[in-house]
PDB file of C-alpha atoms in Angstrom:
ATOM      1  CA  ASP R   1      60.271 214.714 120.913  1.00 96.00           C
ATOM      2  CA  ILE R   2      56.877 214.829 119.241  1.00 97.00           C
ATOM      3  CA  GLN R   3      56.389 217.983 117.194  1.00 98.00           C
ATOM      4  CA  MET R   4      52.915 219.465 116.951  1.00 98.00           C
ATOM      5  CA  THR R   5      52.492 221.541 113.807  1.00 98.00           C
ATOM      6  CA  GLN R   6      49.461 223.766 114.030  1.00 98.00           C
ATOM      7  CA  SER R   7      47.870 225.671 111.169  1.00 97.00           C
ATOM      8  CA  PRO R   8      47.011 228.289 110.300  1.00 97.00           C
ATOM      9  CA  SER R   9      48.980 230.541 112.646  1.00 97.00           C
ATOM     10  CA  SER R  10      46.213 233.094 112.378  1.00 97.00           C
ATOM     11  CA  VAL R  11      42.766 233.330 110.850  1.00 97.00           C
ATOM     12  CA  SER R  12      40.447 236.275 110.328  1.00 96.00           C
ATOM     13  CA  ALA R  13      36.801 235.398 110.611  1.00 96.00           C
ATOM     14  CA  SER R  14      33.422 236.960 111.210  1.00 95.00           C
ATOM     15  CA  VAL R  15      30.815 236.186 113.827  1.00 96.00           C
ATOM     16  CA  GLY R  16      28.856 233.179 112.634  1.00 96.00           C
ATOM     17  CA  ASP R  17      31.668 231.756 110.530  1.00 97.00           C
ATOM     18  CA  ARG R  18      32.828 228.182 110.766  1.00 97.00           C
ATOM     19  CA  VAL R  19      36.485 228.011 111.771  1.00 98.00           C
ATOM     20  CA  THR R  20      38.741 224.985 111.485  1.00 98.00           C
ATOM     21  CA  ILE R  21      42.179 224.656 113.054  1.00 98.00           C
ATOM     22  CA  THR R  22      44.423 221.712 112.395  1.00 98.00           C
ATOM     23  CA  CYS R  23      47.273 220.112 114.278  1.00 98.00           C
ATOM     24  CA  ARG R  24      49.613 217.506 112.857  1.00 98.00           C
ATOM     25  CA  ALA R  25      51.773 215.336 115.095  1.00 98.00           C
ATOM     26  CA  SER R  26      55.201 214.188 113.979  1.00 98.00           C
ATOM     27  CA  GLN R  27      54.276 210.607 114.895  1.00 98.00           C
ATOM     28  CA  ASP R  28      51.225 208.542 115.723  1.00 98.00           C
ATOM     29  CA  ILE R  29      49.766 209.713 119.031  1.00 97.00           C
ATOM     30  CA  THR R  30      46.424 207.876 118.745  1.00 96.00           C
ATOM     31  CA  SER R  31      43.979 210.220 120.503  1.00 97.00           C
ATOM     32  CA  TRP R  32      46.333 211.842 122.986  1.00 97.00           C
ATOM     33  CA  VAL R  33      45.506 215.397 121.998  1.00 98.00           C
ATOM     34  CA  ALA R  34      43.971 218.305 123.852  1.00 98.00           C
ATOM     35  CA  TRP R  35      42.884 221.750 122.702  1.00 98.00           C
ATOM     36  CA  TYR R  36      43.145 224.931 124.786  1.00 98.00           C
ATOM     37  CA  GLN R  37      41.800 228.450 124.407  1.00 98.00           C
ATOM     38  CA  GLN R  38      43.772 231.422 125.668  1.00 98.00           C
ATOM     39  CA  LYS R  39      42.437 234.959 125.826  1.00 97.00           C
ATOM     40  CA  PRO R  40      44.784 237.948 126.205  1.00 95.00           C
ATOM     41  CA  GLY R  41      46.169 238.252 129.711  1.00 95.00           C
ATOM     42  CA  LYS R  42      44.525 235.020 130.822  1.00 97.00           C
ATOM     43  CA  ALA R  43      45.661 231.474 131.454  1.00 98.00           C
ATOM     44  CA  PRO R  44      44.823 228.783 128.907  1.00 98.00           C
ATOM     45  CA  LYS R  45      41.593 226.883 129.366  1.00 98.00           C
ATOM     46  CA  LEU R  46      41.089 223.267 128.373  1.00 98.00           C
ATOM     47  CA  LEU R  47      38.348 222.856 125.773  1.00 98.00           C
ATOM     48  CA  ILE R  48      38.751 219.330 124.449  1.00 98.00           C
ATOM     49  CA  SER R  49      40.646 216.283 125.656  1.00 97.00           C
ATOM     50  CA  ALA R  50      41.322 212.894 124.088  1.00 97.00           C
ATOM     51  CA  ALA R  51      40.920 214.481 120.646  1.00 98.00           C
ATOM     52  CA  SER R  52      37.141 214.789 120.796  1.00 98.00           C
ATOM     53  CA  THR R  53      35.848 214.900 124.388  1.00 98.00           C
ATOM     54  CA  LEU R  54      34.249 218.247 125.117  1.00 98.00           C
ATOM     55  CA  ARG R  55      35.042 219.411 128.622  1.00 97.00           C
ATOM     56  CA  SER R  56      32.300 220.349 131.019  1.00 96.00           C
ATOM     57  CA  GLY R  57      30.904 223.819 130.417  1.00 96.00           C
ATOM     58  CA  VAL R  58      32.419 224.225 126.960  1.00 98.00           C
ATOM     59  CA  PRO R  59      29.847 225.315 124.360  1.00 97.00           C
ATOM     60  CA  LEU R  60      28.671 222.699 121.875  1.00 98.00           C
ATOM     61  CA  ARG R  61      29.851 224.818 118.952  1.00 98.00           C
ATOM     62  CA  PHE R  62      33.350 223.549 119.742  1.00 98.00           C
ATOM     63  CA  SER R  63      34.266 220.094 118.515  1.00 98.00           C
ATOM     64  CA  GLY R  64      37.399 218.062 118.009  1.00 98.00           C
ATOM     65  CA  SER R  65      38.205 215.194 115.718  1.00 98.00           C
ATOM     66  CA  GLY R  66      41.050 213.109 114.426  1.00 98.00           C
ATOM     67  CA  SER R  67      43.354 210.321 115.454  1.00 98.00           C
ATOM     68  CA  GLY R  68      46.845 209.163 114.689  1.00 97.00           C
ATOM     69  CA  THR R  69      48.675 212.221 113.420  1.00 98.00           C
ATOM     70  CA  ASP R  70      45.987 214.614 112.173  1.00 98.00           C
ATOM     71  CA  PHE R  71      43.617 216.491 114.426  1.00 98.00           C
ATOM     72  CA  THR R  72      41.060 219.250 114.010  1.00 98.00           C
ATOM     73  CA  LEU R  73      39.374 221.787 116.227  1.00 98.00           C
ATOM     74  CA  THR R  74      36.192 223.222 114.742  1.00 98.00           C
ATOM     75  CA  ILE R  75      34.130 226.159 115.907  1.00 98.00           C
ATOM     76  CA  SER R  76      30.825 225.738 114.098  1.00 97.00           C
ATOM     77  CA  SER R  77      29.533 229.282 114.480  1.00 96.00           C
ATOM     78  CA  LEU R  78      32.062 231.784 115.772  1.00 97.00           C
ATOM     79  CA  GLN R  79      30.877 233.963 118.634  1.00 96.00           C
ATOM     80  CA  PRO R  80      32.397 237.245 119.870  1.00 94.00           C
ATOM     81  CA  GLU R  81      33.810 235.540 122.953  1.00 95.00           C
ATOM     82  CA  ASP R  82      35.659 232.995 120.813  1.00 96.00           C
ATOM     83  CA  PHE R  83      38.228 235.464 119.523  1.00 93.00           C
ATOM     84  CA  ALA R  84      41.338 234.105 121.191  1.00 97.00           C
ATOM     85  CA  THR R  85      44.413 231.978 120.571  1.00 98.00           C
ATOM     86  CA  TYR R  86      44.043 228.217 120.408  1.00 98.00           C
ATOM     87  CA  PHE R  87      46.721 225.635 121.141  1.00 98.00           C
ATOM     88  CA  CYS R  88      46.869 221.888 120.678  1.00 98.00           C
ATOM     89  CA  GLN R  89      48.888 219.679 123.027  1.00 98.00           C
ATOM     90  CA  GLN R  90      50.001 216.077 122.834  1.00 98.00           C
ATOM     91  CA  ALA R  91      50.066 213.886 125.917  1.00 97.00           C
ATOM     92  CA  ASP R  92      51.295 210.713 124.241  1.00 96.00           C
ATOM     93  CA  SER R  93      54.804 210.999 125.594  1.00 96.00           C
ATOM     94  CA  PHE R  94      57.202 213.279 127.417  1.00 97.00           C
ATOM     95  CA  PRO R  95      58.067 215.979 126.894  1.00 97.00           C
ATOM     96  CA  LEU R  96      54.505 217.193 126.582  1.00 97.00           C
ATOM     97  CA  THR R  97      54.458 219.513 123.600  1.00 98.00           C
ATOM     98  CA  PHE R  98      52.168 222.221 122.303  1.00 98.00           C
ATOM     99  CA  GLY R  99      51.399 223.489 118.857  1.00 98.00           C
ATOM    100  CA  GLY R 100      52.508 226.991 117.981  1.00 98.00           C
ATOM    101  CA  GLY R 101      49.024 228.435 118.371  1.00 98.00           C
ATOM    102  CA  THR R 102      46.318 229.836 116.108  1.00 98.00           C
ATOM    103  CA  LYS R 103      45.097 233.355 116.690  1.00 98.00           C
ATOM    104  CA  VAL R 104      41.459 233.796 115.715  1.00 98.00           C
ATOM    105  CA  GLU R 105      40.923 237.445 114.874  1.00 96.00           C
ATOM    106  CA  ILE R 106      37.935 239.542 113.966  1.00 87.00           C
ATOM    107  CA  LYS R 107      37.525 240.114 110.251  1.00 86.00           C
TER     108      LYS R 107
ATOM    109  CA  GLU S   1      36.243 226.440 143.486  1.00 94.00           C
ATOM    110  CA  VAL S   2      39.599 225.236 142.225  1.00 95.00           C
ATOM    111  CA  GLN S   3      42.352 227.785 142.705  1.00 97.00           C
ATOM    112  CA  LEU S   4      46.027 227.702 141.843  1.00 98.00           C
ATOM    113  CA  VAL S   5      48.038 230.712 142.930  1.00 98.00           C
ATOM    114  CA  GLU S   6      51.634 231.062 141.849  1.00 98.00           C
ATOM    115  CA  SER S   7      54.196 233.245 143.590  1.00 98.00           C
ATOM    116  CA  GLY S   8      57.915 233.805 143.733  1.00 98.00           C
ATOM    117  CA  GLY S   9      58.535 235.360 140.343  1.00 97.00           C
ATOM    118  CA  GLY S  10      60.513 238.514 139.816  1.00 98.00           C
ATOM    119  CA  LEU S  11      63.595 240.059 138.276  1.00 98.00           C
ATOM    120  CA  VAL S  12      66.722 237.947 138.686  1.00 98.00           C
ATOM    121  CA  GLN S  13      70.234 238.234 137.278  1.00 98.00           C
ATOM    122  CA  PRO S  14      71.590 235.631 134.875  1.00 98.00           C
ATOM    123  CA  GLY S  15      73.167 232.718 136.663  1.00 98.00           C
ATOM    124  CA  ARG S  16      71.128 233.206 139.825  1.00 98.00           C
ATOM    125  CA  SER S  17      68.400 231.049 141.327  1.00 98.00           C
ATOM    126  CA  LEU S  18      64.720 231.494 142.060  1.00 98.00           C
ATOM    127  CA  ARG S  19      62.050 229.358 143.683  1.00 98.00           C
ATOM    128  CA  LEU S  20      58.468 229.435 142.496  1.00 98.00           C
ATOM    129  CA  SER S  21      55.543 228.266 144.591  1.00 98.00           C
ATOM    130  CA  CYS S  22      51.981 227.333 143.757  1.00 98.00           C
ATOM    131  CA  ALA S  23      49.319 227.161 146.447  1.00 98.00           C
ATOM    132  CA  VAL S  24      46.394 224.982 145.551  1.00 98.00           C
ATOM    133  CA  SER S  25      42.857 224.725 146.907  1.00 97.00           C
ATOM    134  CA  GLY S  26      39.510 223.344 145.842  1.00 96.00           C
ATOM    135  CA  PHE S  27      40.544 219.789 145.020  1.00 95.00           C
ATOM    136  CA  THR S  28      42.324 216.882 146.678  1.00 96.00           C
ATOM    137  CA  PHE S  29      45.871 217.890 145.838  1.00 97.00           C
ATOM    138  CA  ASP S  30      47.494 214.534 146.473  1.00 95.00           C
ATOM    139  CA  ASP S  31      45.189 212.767 144.013  1.00 96.00           C
ATOM    140  CA  TYR S  32      46.724 214.487 141.004  1.00 97.00           C
ATOM    141  CA  ALA S  33      49.945 215.038 139.135  1.00 98.00           C
ATOM    142  CA  MET S  34      51.009 218.639 138.776  1.00 98.00           C
ATOM    143  CA  HIS S  35      52.893 220.555 136.115  1.00 98.00           C
ATOM    144  CA  TRP S  36      54.696 223.786 135.335  1.00 98.00           C
ATOM    145  CA  VAL S  37      54.218 225.339 131.916  1.00 98.00           C
ATOM    146  CA  ARG S  38      55.800 228.587 130.783  1.00 98.00           C
ATOM    147  CA  GLN S  39      55.093 231.186 128.162  1.00 98.00           C
ATOM    148  CA  ALA S  40      57.714 233.654 127.002  1.00 98.00           C
ATOM    149  CA  PRO S  41      56.343 237.139 126.291  1.00 95.00           C
ATOM    150  CA  GLY S  42      54.278 237.057 123.107  1.00 93.00           C
ATOM    151  CA  LYS S  43      55.163 233.419 122.473  1.00 96.00           C
ATOM    152  CA  GLY S  44      53.583 229.997 122.702  1.00 96.00           C
ATOM    153  CA  LEU S  45      53.356 227.476 125.514  1.00 98.00           C
ATOM    154  CA  GLU S  46      56.280 225.352 126.673  1.00 98.00           C
ATOM    155  CA  TRP S  47      55.806 222.513 129.133  1.00 98.00           C
ATOM    156  CA  VAL S  48      58.570 222.676 131.747  1.00 98.00           C
ATOM    157  CA  SER S  49      58.137 219.907 134.285  1.00 98.00           C
ATOM    158  CA  GLY S  50      55.698 217.505 135.898  1.00 98.00           C
ATOM    159  CA  ILE S  51      55.510 215.523 139.124  1.00 98.00           C
ATOM    160  CA  SER S  52      53.394 212.532 140.057  1.00 97.00           C
ATOM    161  CA  TRP S  53      50.909 212.665 142.918  1.00 97.00           C
ATOM    162  CA  ASN S  54      53.323 211.011 145.350  1.00 96.00           C
ATOM    163  CA  SER S  55      56.521 212.659 144.023  1.00 97.00           C
ATOM    164  CA  ASP S  56      57.827 209.276 142.852  1.00 97.00           C
ATOM    165  CA  THR S  57      58.221 210.463 139.294  1.00 97.00           C
ATOM    166  CA  THR S  58      59.455 213.797 138.004  1.00 98.00           C
ATOM    167  CA  VAL S  59      59.941 214.738 134.373  1.00 98.00           C
ATOM    168  CA  TYR S  60      61.566 217.744 132.736  1.00 98.00           C
ATOM    169  CA  ALA S  61      61.910 219.454 129.407  1.00 98.00           C
ATOM    170  CA  ASP S  62      65.425 219.131 128.016  1.00 97.00           C
ATOM    171  CA  SER S  63      65.752 222.909 128.163  1.00 98.00           C
ATOM    172  CA  VAL S  64      65.623 222.879 131.973  1.00 98.00           C
ATOM    173  CA  LYS S  65      66.897 219.417 132.887  1.00 98.00           C
ATOM    174  CA  GLY S  66      69.678 219.616 135.417  1.00 97.00           C
ATOM    175  CA  ARG S  67      68.859 223.224 136.309  1.00 98.00           C
ATOM    176  CA  PHE S  68      65.256 223.074 137.534  1.00 98.00           C
ATOM    177  CA  THR S  69      63.798 220.865 140.251  1.00 98.00           C
ATOM    178  CA  ILE S  70      60.098 220.286 140.739  1.00 98.00           C
ATOM    179  CA  SER S  71      58.731 219.238 144.105  1.00 98.00           C
ATOM    180  CA  ARG S  72      55.522 219.189 146.052  1.00 98.00           C
ATOM    181  CA  ASP S  73      54.317 219.161 149.641  1.00 98.00           C
ATOM    182  CA  ASN S  74      51.003 217.337 149.776  1.00 98.00           C
ATOM    183  CA  ALA S  75      50.473 218.309 153.416  1.00 97.00           C
ATOM    184  CA  LYS S  76      50.565 221.952 152.359  1.00 98.00           C
ATOM    185  CA  SER S  77      48.840 221.476 148.981  1.00 98.00           C
ATOM    186  CA  SER S  78      51.743 223.237 147.368  1.00 98.00           C
ATOM    187  CA  LEU S  79      53.887 222.811 144.288  1.00 98.00           C
ATOM    188  CA  TYR S  80      57.360 224.230 143.830  1.00 98.00           C
ATOM    189  CA  LEU S  81      59.878 224.875 141.094  1.00 98.00           C
ATOM    190  CA  GLN S  82      63.474 225.505 142.111  1.00 98.00           C
ATOM    191  CA  MET S  83      65.255 227.180 139.229  1.00 98.00           C
ATOM    192  CA  SER S  84      69.006 227.664 139.048  1.00 98.00           C
ATOM    193  CA  SER S  85      71.575 228.877 136.515  1.00 98.00           C
ATOM    194  CA  LEU S  86      68.922 231.071 134.995  1.00 98.00           C
ATOM    195  CA  THR S  87      69.419 232.606 131.579  1.00 98.00           C
ATOM    196  CA  ALA S  88      67.520 235.136 129.495  1.00 98.00           C
ATOM    197  CA  ALA S  89      65.874 232.218 127.698  1.00 98.00           C
ATOM    198  CA  ASP S  90      64.079 231.362 130.960  1.00 98.00           C
ATOM    199  CA  THR S  91      62.246 234.694 130.954  1.00 98.00           C
ATOM    200  CA  ALA S  92      58.572 233.807 130.869  1.00 98.00           C
ATOM    201  CA  LEU S  93      55.277 233.679 132.658  1.00 98.00           C
ATOM    202  CA  TYR S  94      55.311 230.452 134.633  1.00 98.00           C
ATOM    203  CA  TYR S  95      52.000 228.671 135.103  1.00 98.00           C
ATOM    204  CA  CYS S  96      51.211 226.001 137.628  1.00 98.00           C
ATOM    205  CA  ALA S  97      48.623 223.536 136.319  1.00 98.00           C
ATOM    206  CA  LYS S  98      46.719 220.543 137.603  1.00 97.00           C
ATOM    207  CA  GLY S  99      47.372 217.314 135.798  1.00 97.00           C
ATOM    208  CA  GLY S 100      45.444 214.098 135.801  1.00 94.00           C
ATOM    209  CA  GLU S 101      45.544 210.998 137.935  1.00 92.00           C
ATOM    210  CA  PHE S 102      48.525 209.972 135.852  1.00 91.00           C
ATOM    211  CA  LEU S 103      51.515 212.127 135.024  1.00 91.00           C
ATOM    212  CA  ARG S 104      51.017 211.897 131.254  1.00 90.00           C
ATOM    213  CA  ASP S 105      47.794 213.800 130.738  1.00 92.00           C
ATOM    214  CA  TRP S 106      46.173 217.121 129.913  1.00 95.00           C
ATOM    215  CA  VAL S 107      46.647 220.054 132.231  1.00 96.00           C
ATOM    216  CA  ASP S 108      43.723 221.996 133.638  1.00 95.00           C
ATOM    217  CA  PRO S 109      43.023 224.276 135.292  1.00 97.00           C
ATOM    218  CA  TRP S 110      45.929 226.665 135.308  1.00 98.00           C
ATOM    219  CA  GLY S 111      46.896 229.404 137.690  1.00 98.00           C
ATOM    220  CA  GLN S 112      47.302 232.989 136.555  1.00 97.00           C
ATOM    221  CA  GLY S 113      51.064 232.675 136.371  1.00 98.00           C
ATOM    222  CA  THR S 114      54.070 234.341 137.931  1.00 98.00           C
ATOM    223  CA  LEU S 115      56.468 236.332 135.779  1.00 98.00           C
ATOM    224  CA  VAL S 116      60.157 235.520 135.824  1.00 98.00           C
ATOM    225  CA  THR S 117      62.471 238.026 134.159  1.00 98.00           C
ATOM    226  CA  VAL S 118      66.129 237.131 133.837  1.00 98.00           C
ATOM    227  CA  SER S 119      68.191 240.203 133.123  1.00 97.00           C
ATOM    228  CA  SER S 120      71.276 242.005 134.371  1.00 95.00           C
TER     229      SER S 120
END
């Protein structure tokens, strides 16, 4: 199985800060990575697919990069509605696997 | 508007069975693969199972293989998860999620989930 190691597990940040979350795959998965946002009590929402493709309706402050084994989700200027938990997911092979999550908290 | 509505969760004793359902609307159901993903209380996401658009291919996490069966009824735009030999480790919120044209893909959107609690 492909392991997705996400870091940090939590980050405290202020509105306007730049936040970077990383995900490392245990093997080369080219660009088969997605990023999700989950708010408390809600289902996850897909933000980015294929490592860097912003999904429709997702604010431009979100961006994704990387290929191979190392991937990054960046929030360029954190907004109040961005405080949530973020997960990466690989779709290179089954079983589909998720990172452990990064909780973005208010500083 | 795309909607996925799960049902069938509840409190069940260890070793018993439960069947989850997911009613879908707002997109052409039989054009897409579908998946179940679960989330134990306060924990991360675990993919459980997926099924191709025509049911030809089903895939499972090792943790549920041999105990869970995924199925779909395209005429009813519904997805199912038959769970048997349940253990406490299966306690989680179970989400139904739309896949892509192909089985190996991202999952979105998701339903709101149905809670399964396995306890005596």
